[in-house]
Coordinates of C-alpha atoms in Angstrom, one line a residue:
M945 CA 23.2 4.8 12.7
L946 CA 19.6 3.8 12.8
A947 CA 19.9 2.2 16.2
H948 CA 21.4 5.4 17.6
V949 CA 18.5 7.3 16.0
A950 CA 16.0 5.0 17.6
A951 CA 17.5 5.4 21.0
A952 CA 17.7 9.2 20.9
Y953 CA 14.6 10.1 19.0
G954 CA 11.8 7.8 20.1
G955 CA 12.4 5.2 17.4
F956 CA 11.1 7.4 14.6
A957 CA 14.0 6.6 12.2
M958 CA 13.4 2.9 12.7
V959 CA 9.9 3.1 11.4
T960 CA 9.5 2.3 7.8
S961 CA 8.4 5.5 5.9
P962 CA 4.9 5.4 4.6
K963 CA 6.2 6.8 1.3
T964 CA 8.7 4.1 0.2
Q965 CA 8.2 1.2 2.7
T966 CA 11.9 1.0 2.9
E967 CA 14.4 2.7 5.2
T968 CA 15.6 5.3 2.8
L969 CA 16.3 9.0 3.2
E970 CA 15.3 10.0 -0.3
P971 CA 11.6 10.9 -0.6
V972 CA 9.3 9.9 -3.4
M973 CA 9.1 12.9 -5.8
V974 CA 6.8 13.6 -8.7
G975 CA 7.7 15.7 -11.7
I976 CA 5.6 18.8 -12.5
P977 CA 5.9 19.8 -16.2
E978 CA 6.9 23.3 -17.2
G979 CA 4.2 25.6 -18.3
W980 CA 1.9 28.6 -17.8
F981 CA -1.0 28.7 -15.3
G982 CA -3.4 31.2 -13.8
M983 CA -2.1 32.0 -10.3
G984 CA -4.5 33.5 -7.7
C985 CA -8.3 33.7 -7.4
E986 CA -10.6 36.6 -8.3
T987 CA -13.2 35.6 -5.7
G988 CA -10.6 35.0 -3.0
R989 CA -9.0 37.4 -0.5
D990 CA -7.2 40.6 -1.6
D991 CA -3.8 38.9 -1.4
E992 CA -4.9 36.4 -4.0
K993 CA -5.6 39.1 -6.6
P994 CA -5.1 39.8 -9.4
V995 CA -5.2 36.4 -11.1
H996 CA -2.0 36.5 -13.3
R997 CA -0.4 34.2 -15.8
V998 CA 2.8 32.6 -14.4
W999 CA 5.4 30.4 -16.1
V1000 CA 7.0 27.8 -13.9
D1001 CA 10.0 25.7 -15.0
A1002 CA 9.7 21.9 -14.6
F1003 CA 10.5 20.8 -11.1
E1004 CA 9.9 17.9 -8.7
I1005 CA 7.9 18.1 -5.5
A1006 CA 7.5 15.5 -2.7
V1007 CA 4.4 13.3 -2.9
Y1008 CA 4.1 13.5 0.9
Q1009 CA 4.6 16.0 3.7
V1010 CA 7.9 15.4 5.6
T1011 CA 7.1 12.9 8.4
N1012 CA 8.3 12.6 12.0
A1013 CA 10.2 9.5 11.0
E1014 CA 12.2 11.4 8.4
Y1015 CA 12.8 14.4 10.6
G1016 CA 14.1 12.1 13.3
C1017 CA 16.9 11.0 11.0
F1018 CA 17.8 14.6 10.5
L1019 CA 17.9 15.3 14.2
A1020 CA 20.0 12.3 15.0
T1021 CA 22.7 13.3 12.6
T1022 CA 22.6 17.1 13.3
G1023 CA 21.8 17.2 17.0
G1024 CA 18.9 19.5 16.5
A1025 CA 16.1 20.2 19.0
V1026 CA 13.2 17.8 19.1
P1027 CA 9.9 19.5 18.2
P1028 CA 7.9 20.2 21.3
C1029 CA 4.8 18.4 20.0
W1030 CA 6.6 15.0 20.1
K1031 CA 5.7 14.8 23.7
D1032 CA 2.0 14.6 22.8
A1033 CA 0.5 11.4 21.4
N1034 CA -1.7 13.4 19.1
F1035 CA 1.4 14.5 17.2
N1036 CA 4.2 11.9 17.5
D1037 CA 3.1 9.1 15.2
P1038 CA 6.1 8.4 13.0
K1039 CA 3.9 8.6 9.9
M1040 CA 2.4 12.0 10.8
P1041 CA 3.8 15.2 9.2
V1042 CA 6.4 16.8 11.5
V1043 CA 5.0 20.0 12.9
A1044 CA 6.1 22.8 15.2
V1045 CA 9.2 23.4 13.1
S1046 CA 10.2 26.9 12.2
W1047 CA 10.9 28.0 8.6
H1048 CA 14.6 28.0 9.4
E1049 CA 14.5 24.4 10.7
A1050 CA 12.6 23.3 7.5
A1051 CA 15.2 25.0 5.4
S1052 CA 18.0 23.3 7.4
Y1053 CA 16.4 19.9 6.8
C1054 CA 16.5 20.6 3.0
E1055 CA 20.2 21.5 3.3
W1056 CA 21.0 18.4 5.3
L1057 CA 19.1 16.1 2.9
S1058 CA 20.9 17.7 -0.1
G1059 CA 24.2 16.9 1.6
V1060 CA 23.5 13.3 2.4
T1061 CA 21.9 12.4 -0.9
G1062 CA 23.9 14.6 -3.3
K1063 CA 20.6 16.0 -4.7
R1064 CA 19.6 19.7 -4.3
Y1065 CA 16.4 19.8 -2.2
R1066 CA 14.7 23.0 -1.1
L1067 CA 11.3 24.4 -0.1
P1068 CA 8.9 25.0 -3.0
S1069 CA 8.0 28.5 -4.0
E1070 CA 4.4 29.7 -3.7
A1071 CA 4.1 29.5 -7.5
E1072 CA 5.4 25.9 -7.6
W1073 CA 3.2 24.9 -4.7
E1074 CA 0.0 26.3 -6.4
R1075 CA 0.9 24.8 -9.8
A1076 CA 1.4 21.4 -8.2
A1077 CA -1.8 21.7 -6.2
R1078 CA -3.9 22.5 -9.3
G1079 CA -2.9 19.2 -10.8
G1080 CA -2.7 20.7 -14.3
A1081 CA -6.3 22.0 -14.2
E1082 CA -7.3 25.7 -14.4
G1083 CA -9.8 27.7 -12.4
F1084 CA -11.0 25.3 -9.8
L1085 CA -11.2 26.3 -6.2
Y1086 CA -9.7 23.1 -4.7
P1087 CA -7.3 20.4 -5.9
W1088 CA -10.3 18.2 -6.7
G1089 CA -12.6 20.8 -8.2
D1090 CA -15.2 23.2 -6.9
A1091 CA -17.1 20.9 -4.4
P1092 CA -17.0 22.3 -0.9
P1093 CA -14.6 21.0 1.8
D1094 CA -17.3 19.1 3.7
M1095 CA -17.6 16.8 0.6
V1096 CA -14.1 15.5 1.3
P1097 CA -14.3 11.8 2.4
D1098 CA -14.8 11.5 6.1
Y1099 CA -14.4 15.2 6.6
D1100 CA -16.5 15.2 9.8
K1101 CA -14.4 12.4 11.3
R1102 CA -10.9 13.6 10.6
W1103 CA -8.4 15.9 12.3
K1104 CA -10.0 16.0 15.8
L1105 CA -7.0 16.6 17.9
G1106 CA -4.1 16.8 15.5
P1107 CA -2.9 15.9 12.0
E1108 CA -3.3 12.5 10.5
P1109 CA -0.6 10.3 9.0
V1110 CA 0.3 11.3 5.5
G1111 CA -1.3 9.8 2.5
L1112 CA -4.4 8.2 4.0
Y1113 CA -6.7 9.5 1.3
G1114 CA -6.5 10.0 -2.4
P1115 CA -4.0 12.2 -4.2
N1116 CA -4.6 15.0 -6.7
A1117 CA -4.2 14.6 -10.4
Y1118 CA -0.4 14.8 -10.2
G1119 CA -0.4 12.0 -7.5
I1120 CA 0.4 14.3 -4.6
Y1121 CA -1.2 13.8 -1.2
N1122 CA -2.5 16.3 1.4
L1123 CA -2.3 19.4 -0.7
G1124 CA -4.8 21.7 0.9
D1125 CA -5.3 19.7 4.2
N1126 CA -3.6 18.3 7.3
V1127 CA -1.0 21.1 8.0
H1128 CA 0.1 24.4 6.6
E1129 CA 3.3 24.0 4.5
W1130 CA 6.2 26.4 4.6
C1131 CA 7.2 27.9 1.2
A1132 CA 10.5 29.5 0.3
D1133 CA 9.1 33.0 -0.4
W1134 CA 8.9 36.0 1.8
Y1135 CA 5.2 37.0 2.1
D1136 CA 3.9 40.2 0.6
D1137 CA 0.1 40.8 0.4
G1138 CA 0.5 43.0 -2.7
Y1139 CA 3.1 40.9 -4.5
Y1140 CA 0.8 39.7 -7.3
G1141 CA 0.4 43.2 -8.6
R1142 CA 4.1 43.3 -9.5
S1143 CA 5.1 39.6 -9.7
P1144 CA 7.3 38.6 -12.6
E1145 CA 5.8 36.3 -15.2
R1146 CA 8.4 33.7 -15.0
N1147 CA 9.4 31.7 -11.9
P1148 CA 8.3 34.3 -9.3
L1149 CA 10.2 33.8 -6.0
G1150 CA 8.5 36.5 -3.9
P1151 CA 10.1 39.7 -2.6
K1152 CA 13.7 39.8 -1.6
S1153 CA 13.0 40.5 2.1
G1154 CA 10.2 40.6 4.6
T1155 CA 9.1 39.8 8.1
R1156 CA 6.8 36.8 7.4
K1157 CA 7.4 33.6 5.3
A1158 CA 4.6 32.4 3.0
S1159 CA 2.8 29.1 3.6
R1160 CA 0.2 27.2 1.8
G1161 CA -2.3 24.4 2.5
G1162 CA -5.0 23.7 5.1
S1163 CA -4.8 23.0 8.8
W1164 CA -6.2 20.4 11.1
R1165 CA -7.1 23.0 13.8
H1166 CA -9.0 25.5 11.6
H1167 CA -12.8 25.5 11.6
I1168 CA -12.6 24.9 7.8
K1169 CA -9.9 22.3 7.7
V1170 CA -9.3 22.2 3.9
T1171 CA -8.2 25.3 2.1
R1172 CA -8.6 26.6 -1.4
T1173 CA -5.7 26.1 -3.8
A1174 CA -5.0 29.8 -4.2
A1175 CA -5.3 30.7 -0.5
R1176 CA -2.2 32.2 1.0
S1177 CA -1.0 32.4 4.6
S1178 CA 2.1 33.5 6.5
I1179 CA 3.8 33.7 9.8
P1180 CA 7.2 34.9 11.0
P1181 CA 9.9 32.4 10.1
E1182 CA 11.0 31.7 13.7
F1183 CA 7.5 30.6 14.8
Q1184 CA 6.8 26.9 15.6
Y1185 CA 3.1 26.3 15.3
A1186 CA 1.5 22.9 15.8
D1187 CA -0.2 23.0 12.4
Y1188 CA 2.9 24.0 10.4
G1189 CA 4.9 21.4 8.5
F1190 CA 6.5 21.3 5.1
R1191 CA 7.2 19.3 2.0
I1192 CA 10.3 19.6 -0.2
A1193 CA 11.0 20.3 -3.9
R1194 CA 13.8 20.0 -6.3
S1195 CA 14.8 21.9 -9.4
L1196 CA 15.5 20.0 -12.6
T1197 CA 17.9 22.6 -14.0
A1198 CA 21.0 24.0 -12.5

């Protein structure tokens, strides 16, 4: 199958994943323990308030954003459309995060991966994403603490024309890379700017419907390229932006 993938999708599936250094479909995951945490930021935007205590069950989240190489395997077996950015050298390195995929395409990838591995993968909820990004710490603005973004190593040299390959710089306290930078990451939830005022305490999943899907994380093309842990964003689920990718999660209970 891999030879077919290479011929049809630019060789992406033949490139060894930066995550595992082996040709495998299963991503490296890290376990996030169950527990309470303070979700939101009182000094942030209105949609980040109020800060509220949230319980999240234990789950697993991918150490890296889904790459072009991994997404190429998905396309080869499903016949999906190639992301438009793959024609541009600033976006088509196999180790870069796949971008310009809609929320629906990201969800389809999770369904496909679940089918071929026998494990139930999905997009993370906003609450899960923020708990993972905080790395077990409370109250800090960023995954590393309160130091401003321009203190990030090589900040002024990175992300000139597109995203960078995943995992080039250090992880957070849970061992997860690129939380808060590189590309926005789709979440499972519908977005509602007033949701925090009525969110349930345990395992919030967002409103039942909406017009925009929630996303988290920073963006290579923003003026400030690294975002705060509590910062929220959203776009309609059918949009395909060149700074939107995703990472996957997995429940540990049925």
